[in-house]
CSV table of C-alpha atoms in Angstrom, one decimal:
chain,number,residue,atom,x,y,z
A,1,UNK,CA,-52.5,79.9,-76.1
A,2,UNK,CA,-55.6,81.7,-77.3
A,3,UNK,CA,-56.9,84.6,-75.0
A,4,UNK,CA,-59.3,83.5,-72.4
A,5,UNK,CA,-62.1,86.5,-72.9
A,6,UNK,CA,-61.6,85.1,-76.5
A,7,UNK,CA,-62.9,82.0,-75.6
A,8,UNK,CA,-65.7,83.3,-73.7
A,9,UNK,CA,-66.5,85.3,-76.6
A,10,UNK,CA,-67.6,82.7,-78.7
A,11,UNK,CA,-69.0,80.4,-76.1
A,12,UNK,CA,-71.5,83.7,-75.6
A,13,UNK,CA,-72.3,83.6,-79.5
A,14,UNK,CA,-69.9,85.8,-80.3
A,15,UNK,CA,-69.8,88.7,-78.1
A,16,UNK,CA,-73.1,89.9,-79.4
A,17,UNK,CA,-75.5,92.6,-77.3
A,18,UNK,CA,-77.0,92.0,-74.4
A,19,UNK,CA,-74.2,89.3,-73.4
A,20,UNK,CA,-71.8,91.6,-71.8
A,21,UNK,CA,-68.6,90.0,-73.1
A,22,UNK,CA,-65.7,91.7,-71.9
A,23,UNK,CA,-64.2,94.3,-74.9
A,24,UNK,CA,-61.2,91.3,-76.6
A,25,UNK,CA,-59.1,94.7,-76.4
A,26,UNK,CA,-58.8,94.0,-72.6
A,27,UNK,CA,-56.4,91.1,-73.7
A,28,UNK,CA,-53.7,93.3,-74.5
A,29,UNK,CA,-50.4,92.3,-76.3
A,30,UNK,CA,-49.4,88.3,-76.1
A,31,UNK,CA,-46.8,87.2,-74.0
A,32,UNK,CA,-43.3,87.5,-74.8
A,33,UNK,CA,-40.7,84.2,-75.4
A,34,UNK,CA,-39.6,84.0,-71.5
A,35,UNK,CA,-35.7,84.1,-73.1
A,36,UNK,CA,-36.6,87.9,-74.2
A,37,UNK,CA,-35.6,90.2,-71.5
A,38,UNK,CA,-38.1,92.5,-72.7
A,39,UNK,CA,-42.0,92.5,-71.8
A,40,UNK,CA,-44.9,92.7,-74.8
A,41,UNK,CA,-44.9,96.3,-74.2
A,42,UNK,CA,-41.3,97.2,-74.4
A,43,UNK,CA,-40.4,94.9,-77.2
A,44,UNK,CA,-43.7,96.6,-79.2
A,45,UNK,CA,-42.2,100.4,-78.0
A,46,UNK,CA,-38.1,99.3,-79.3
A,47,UNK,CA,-39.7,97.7,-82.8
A,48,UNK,CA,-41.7,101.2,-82.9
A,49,UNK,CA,-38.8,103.2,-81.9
A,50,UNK,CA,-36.5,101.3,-84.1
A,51,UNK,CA,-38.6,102.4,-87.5
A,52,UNK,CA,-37.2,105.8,-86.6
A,53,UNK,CA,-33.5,104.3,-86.8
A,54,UNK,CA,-34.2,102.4,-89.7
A,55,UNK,CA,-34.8,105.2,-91.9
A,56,UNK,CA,-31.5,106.7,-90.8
A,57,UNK,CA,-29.0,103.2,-90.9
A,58,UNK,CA,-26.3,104.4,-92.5
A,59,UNK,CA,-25.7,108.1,-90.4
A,60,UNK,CA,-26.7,106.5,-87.5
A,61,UNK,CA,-23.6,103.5,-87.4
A,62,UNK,CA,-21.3,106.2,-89.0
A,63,UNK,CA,-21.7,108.4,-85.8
A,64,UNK,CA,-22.0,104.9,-83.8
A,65,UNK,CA,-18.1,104.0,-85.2
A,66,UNK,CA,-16.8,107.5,-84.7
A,67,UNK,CA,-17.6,107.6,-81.1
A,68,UNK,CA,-16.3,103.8,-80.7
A,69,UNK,CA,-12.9,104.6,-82.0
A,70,UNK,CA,-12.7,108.2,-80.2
A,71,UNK,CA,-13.3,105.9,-77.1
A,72,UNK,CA,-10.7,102.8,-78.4
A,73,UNK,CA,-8.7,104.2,-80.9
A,74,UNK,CA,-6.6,100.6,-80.8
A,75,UNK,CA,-9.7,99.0,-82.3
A,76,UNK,CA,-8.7,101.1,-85.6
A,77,UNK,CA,-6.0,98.5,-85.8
A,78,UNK,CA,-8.4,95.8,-86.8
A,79,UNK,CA,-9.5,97.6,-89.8
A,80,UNK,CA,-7.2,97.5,-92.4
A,81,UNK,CA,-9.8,99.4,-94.8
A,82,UNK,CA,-9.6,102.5,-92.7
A,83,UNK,CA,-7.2,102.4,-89.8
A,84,UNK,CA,-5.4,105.4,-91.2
A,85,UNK,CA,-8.3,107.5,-90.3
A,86,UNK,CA,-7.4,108.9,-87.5
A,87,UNK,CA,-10.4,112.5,-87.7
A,88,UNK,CA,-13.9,112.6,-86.9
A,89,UNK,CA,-13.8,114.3,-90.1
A,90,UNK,CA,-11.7,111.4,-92.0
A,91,UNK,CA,-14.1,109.0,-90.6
A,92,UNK,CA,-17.3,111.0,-91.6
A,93,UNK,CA,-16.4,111.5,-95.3
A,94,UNK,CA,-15.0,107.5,-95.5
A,95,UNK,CA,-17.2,105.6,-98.0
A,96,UNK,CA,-15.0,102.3,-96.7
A,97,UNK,CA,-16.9,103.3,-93.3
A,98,UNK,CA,-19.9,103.9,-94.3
A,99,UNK,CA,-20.0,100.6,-96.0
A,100,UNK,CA,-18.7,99.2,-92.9
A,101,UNK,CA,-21.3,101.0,-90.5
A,102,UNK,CA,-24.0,100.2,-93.0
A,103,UNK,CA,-23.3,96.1,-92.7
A,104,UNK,CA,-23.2,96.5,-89.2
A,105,UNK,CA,-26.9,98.4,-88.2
A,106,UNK,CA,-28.0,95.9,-91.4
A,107,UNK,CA,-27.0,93.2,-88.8
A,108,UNK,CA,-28.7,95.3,-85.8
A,109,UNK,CA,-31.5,95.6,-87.4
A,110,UNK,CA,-32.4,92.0,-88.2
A,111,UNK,CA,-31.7,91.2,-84.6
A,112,UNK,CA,-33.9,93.5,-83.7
A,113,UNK,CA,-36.7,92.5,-86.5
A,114,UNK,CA,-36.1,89.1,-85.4
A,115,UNK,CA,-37.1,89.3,-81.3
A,116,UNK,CA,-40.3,87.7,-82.8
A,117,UNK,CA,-38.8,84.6,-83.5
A,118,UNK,CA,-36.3,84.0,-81.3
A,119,UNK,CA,-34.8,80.6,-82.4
A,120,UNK,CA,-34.1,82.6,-85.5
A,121,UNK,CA,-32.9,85.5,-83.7
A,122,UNK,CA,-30.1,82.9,-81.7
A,123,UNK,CA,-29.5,81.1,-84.8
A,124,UNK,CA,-28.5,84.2,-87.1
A,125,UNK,CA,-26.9,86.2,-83.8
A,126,UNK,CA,-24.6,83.4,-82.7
A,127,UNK,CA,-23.5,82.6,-86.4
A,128,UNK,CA,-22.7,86.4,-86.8
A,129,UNK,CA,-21.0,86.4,-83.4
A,130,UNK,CA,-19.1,82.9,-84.8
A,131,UNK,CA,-17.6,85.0,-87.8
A,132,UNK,CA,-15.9,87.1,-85.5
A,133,UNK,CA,-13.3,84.2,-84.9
A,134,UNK,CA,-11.8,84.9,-88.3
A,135,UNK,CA,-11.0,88.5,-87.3
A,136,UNK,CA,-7.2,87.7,-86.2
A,137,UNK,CA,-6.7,89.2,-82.7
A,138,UNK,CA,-10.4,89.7,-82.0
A,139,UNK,CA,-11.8,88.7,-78.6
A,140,UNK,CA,-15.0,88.4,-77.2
A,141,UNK,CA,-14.8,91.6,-75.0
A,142,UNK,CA,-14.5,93.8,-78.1
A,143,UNK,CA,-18.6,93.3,-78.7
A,144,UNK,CA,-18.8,95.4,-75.3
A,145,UNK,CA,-16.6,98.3,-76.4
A,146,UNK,CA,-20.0,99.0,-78.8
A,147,UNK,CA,-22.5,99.1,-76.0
A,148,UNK,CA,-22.4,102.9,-75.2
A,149,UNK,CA,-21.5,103.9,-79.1
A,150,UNK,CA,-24.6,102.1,-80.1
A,151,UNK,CA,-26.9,103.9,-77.6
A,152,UNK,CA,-25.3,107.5,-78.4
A,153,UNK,CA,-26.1,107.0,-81.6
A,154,UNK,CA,-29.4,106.1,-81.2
A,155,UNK,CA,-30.3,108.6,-78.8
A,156,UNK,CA,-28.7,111.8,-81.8
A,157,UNK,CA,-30.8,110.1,-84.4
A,158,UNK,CA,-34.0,110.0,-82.1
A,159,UNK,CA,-33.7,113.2,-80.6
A,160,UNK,CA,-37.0,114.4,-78.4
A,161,UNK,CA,-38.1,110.4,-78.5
A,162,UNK,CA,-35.3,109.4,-77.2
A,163,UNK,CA,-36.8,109.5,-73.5
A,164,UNK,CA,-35.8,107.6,-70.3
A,165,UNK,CA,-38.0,104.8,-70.9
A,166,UNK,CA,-37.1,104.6,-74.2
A,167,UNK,CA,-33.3,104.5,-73.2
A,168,UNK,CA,-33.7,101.9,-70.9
A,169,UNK,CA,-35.6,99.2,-73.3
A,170,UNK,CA,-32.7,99.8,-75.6
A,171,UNK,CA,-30.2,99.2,-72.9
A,172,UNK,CA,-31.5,95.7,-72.4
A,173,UNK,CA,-31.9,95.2,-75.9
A,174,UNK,CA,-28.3,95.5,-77.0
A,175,UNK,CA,-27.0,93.7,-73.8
A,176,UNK,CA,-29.6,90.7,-75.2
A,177,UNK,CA,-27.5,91.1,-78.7
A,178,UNK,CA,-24.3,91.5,-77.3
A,179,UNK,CA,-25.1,88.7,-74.7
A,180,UNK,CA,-25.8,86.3,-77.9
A,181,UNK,CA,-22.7,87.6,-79.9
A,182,UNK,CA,-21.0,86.2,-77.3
A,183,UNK,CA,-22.4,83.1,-76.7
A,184,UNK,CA,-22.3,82.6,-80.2
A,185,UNK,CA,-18.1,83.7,-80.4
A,186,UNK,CA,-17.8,81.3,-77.1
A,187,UNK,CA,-19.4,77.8,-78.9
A,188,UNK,CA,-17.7,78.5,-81.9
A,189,UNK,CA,-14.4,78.0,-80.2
A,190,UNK,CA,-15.5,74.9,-78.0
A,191,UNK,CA,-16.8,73.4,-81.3
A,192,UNK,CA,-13.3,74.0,-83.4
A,193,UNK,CA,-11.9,72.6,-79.9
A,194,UNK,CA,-13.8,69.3,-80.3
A,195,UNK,CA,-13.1,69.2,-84.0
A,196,UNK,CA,-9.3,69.3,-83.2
A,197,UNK,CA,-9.7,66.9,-80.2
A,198,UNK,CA,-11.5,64.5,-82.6
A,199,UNK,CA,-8.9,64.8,-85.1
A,200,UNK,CA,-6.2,64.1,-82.7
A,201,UNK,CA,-7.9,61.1,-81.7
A,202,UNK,CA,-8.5,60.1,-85.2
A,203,UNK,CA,-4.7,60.7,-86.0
A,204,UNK,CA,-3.3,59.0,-82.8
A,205,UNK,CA,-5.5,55.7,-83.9
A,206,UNK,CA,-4.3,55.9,-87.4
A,207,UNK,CA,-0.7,55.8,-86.1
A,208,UNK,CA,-1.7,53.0,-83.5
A,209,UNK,CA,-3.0,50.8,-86.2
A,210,UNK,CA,0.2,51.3,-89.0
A,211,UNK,CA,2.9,51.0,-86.0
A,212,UNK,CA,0.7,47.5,-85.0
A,213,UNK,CA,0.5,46.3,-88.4
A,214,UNK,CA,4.5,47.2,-88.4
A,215,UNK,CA,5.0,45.3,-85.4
A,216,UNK,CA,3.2,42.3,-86.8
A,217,UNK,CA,4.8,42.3,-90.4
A,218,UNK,CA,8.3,42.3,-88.3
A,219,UNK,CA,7.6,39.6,-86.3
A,220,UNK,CA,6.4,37.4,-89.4
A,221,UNK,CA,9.7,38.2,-90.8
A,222,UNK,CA,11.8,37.0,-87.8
A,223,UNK,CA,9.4,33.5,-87.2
């Protein structure tokens, strides 16, 4: 939906002199998708802050996994690549990490990329958040325990621009992500759940139908 000083631009010729059109800068930013907790102005300041990240992926989920696992050490379980780190310093130095970290902000940061588009921000976030059933002994509550890790990290990469309003857009922007992660973890176990329902069903007519056919080829035997 096209800005309405737009419109009265060109029904005025244009906006040329003398017409007193209204500046089209007035319009300011579009609206946002209403399924964005986020207004124009805050999702333009995190995509703006998020450059800063961006250039600094790799250090950044490094420090965000060292302060996860000095918060839930048990989560160092799930790693088979590098549980047995159990130092800051082990962890730091760990290319297995890094690799790990790395995959992880890469993920982040196409969320975060993607806020413009959000049926393809849902699409990729709830697959991602779907993968996680393969992790044996992973459940949903897990993608919470990265929460305050994530923001740490963010706010010792950013430093000075880290300010309060800055803290708070990325607050609501990793509860949206983790919000989705979880939605997307939560339908991927009602889905194998109707898969398995379906099957049974499937297997319990299957066995229906041969013990019928049975009951008839006995009974064609005994007449």
């Amino acid at each position: 939906m096209g800005c309405e000083l737009t419109k009265l631009a060109s029904s005025n010729g244009g906006g040329s002199k003398g017409n007193n059109v209204p500046s089209l800068d007035a319009c300011g930013p579009p609206p946002t998708d209403s399924r964005l907790p986020l207004t124009a102005k805050q999702k333009y300041t995190m995509v703006a802050s998020w450059k800063g990240i961006s250039r600094a992926m790799e250090t950044t989920g490094i420090d965000m996994f060292i302060k996860l696992f000095e918060e839930h050490s048990d989560l160092l379980n799930m790693f088979a690549k590098f549980k047995e780190l159990k130092t800051k310093e082990e962890q730091a130095t760990s290319e297995e990490l890094a690799e790990h970290a790395n995959k992880v902000m890469t993920t982040l940061d196409e969320g975060i990329r993607g806020l413009d588009d959000l049926d393809t921000f849902f699409e990729f976030i709830h697959q991602v958040g779907a993968s996680h059933r393969r992790i044996p002994g992973f459940k949903q509550e897990y993608f919470w325990r990265i929460e305050e890790p994530f923001l740490s990290a963010v706010e010792n990469t950013l430093g000075d621009r880290y300010t309060q309003n800055v803290e708070g857009i990325y607050k609501l922007t990793i509860k949206f992500i983790i919000e989705t992660l979880v939605t997307g973890f939560e339908s991927s176990a009602n889905n194998n759940d109707d898969v398995n329902n379906a099957n049974l069903g499937t297997r319990s007519s299957t066995a229906a139908t041969a013990k019928a056919t049975a009951s008839g080829s006995e009974d064609k035997k005994t007449s």
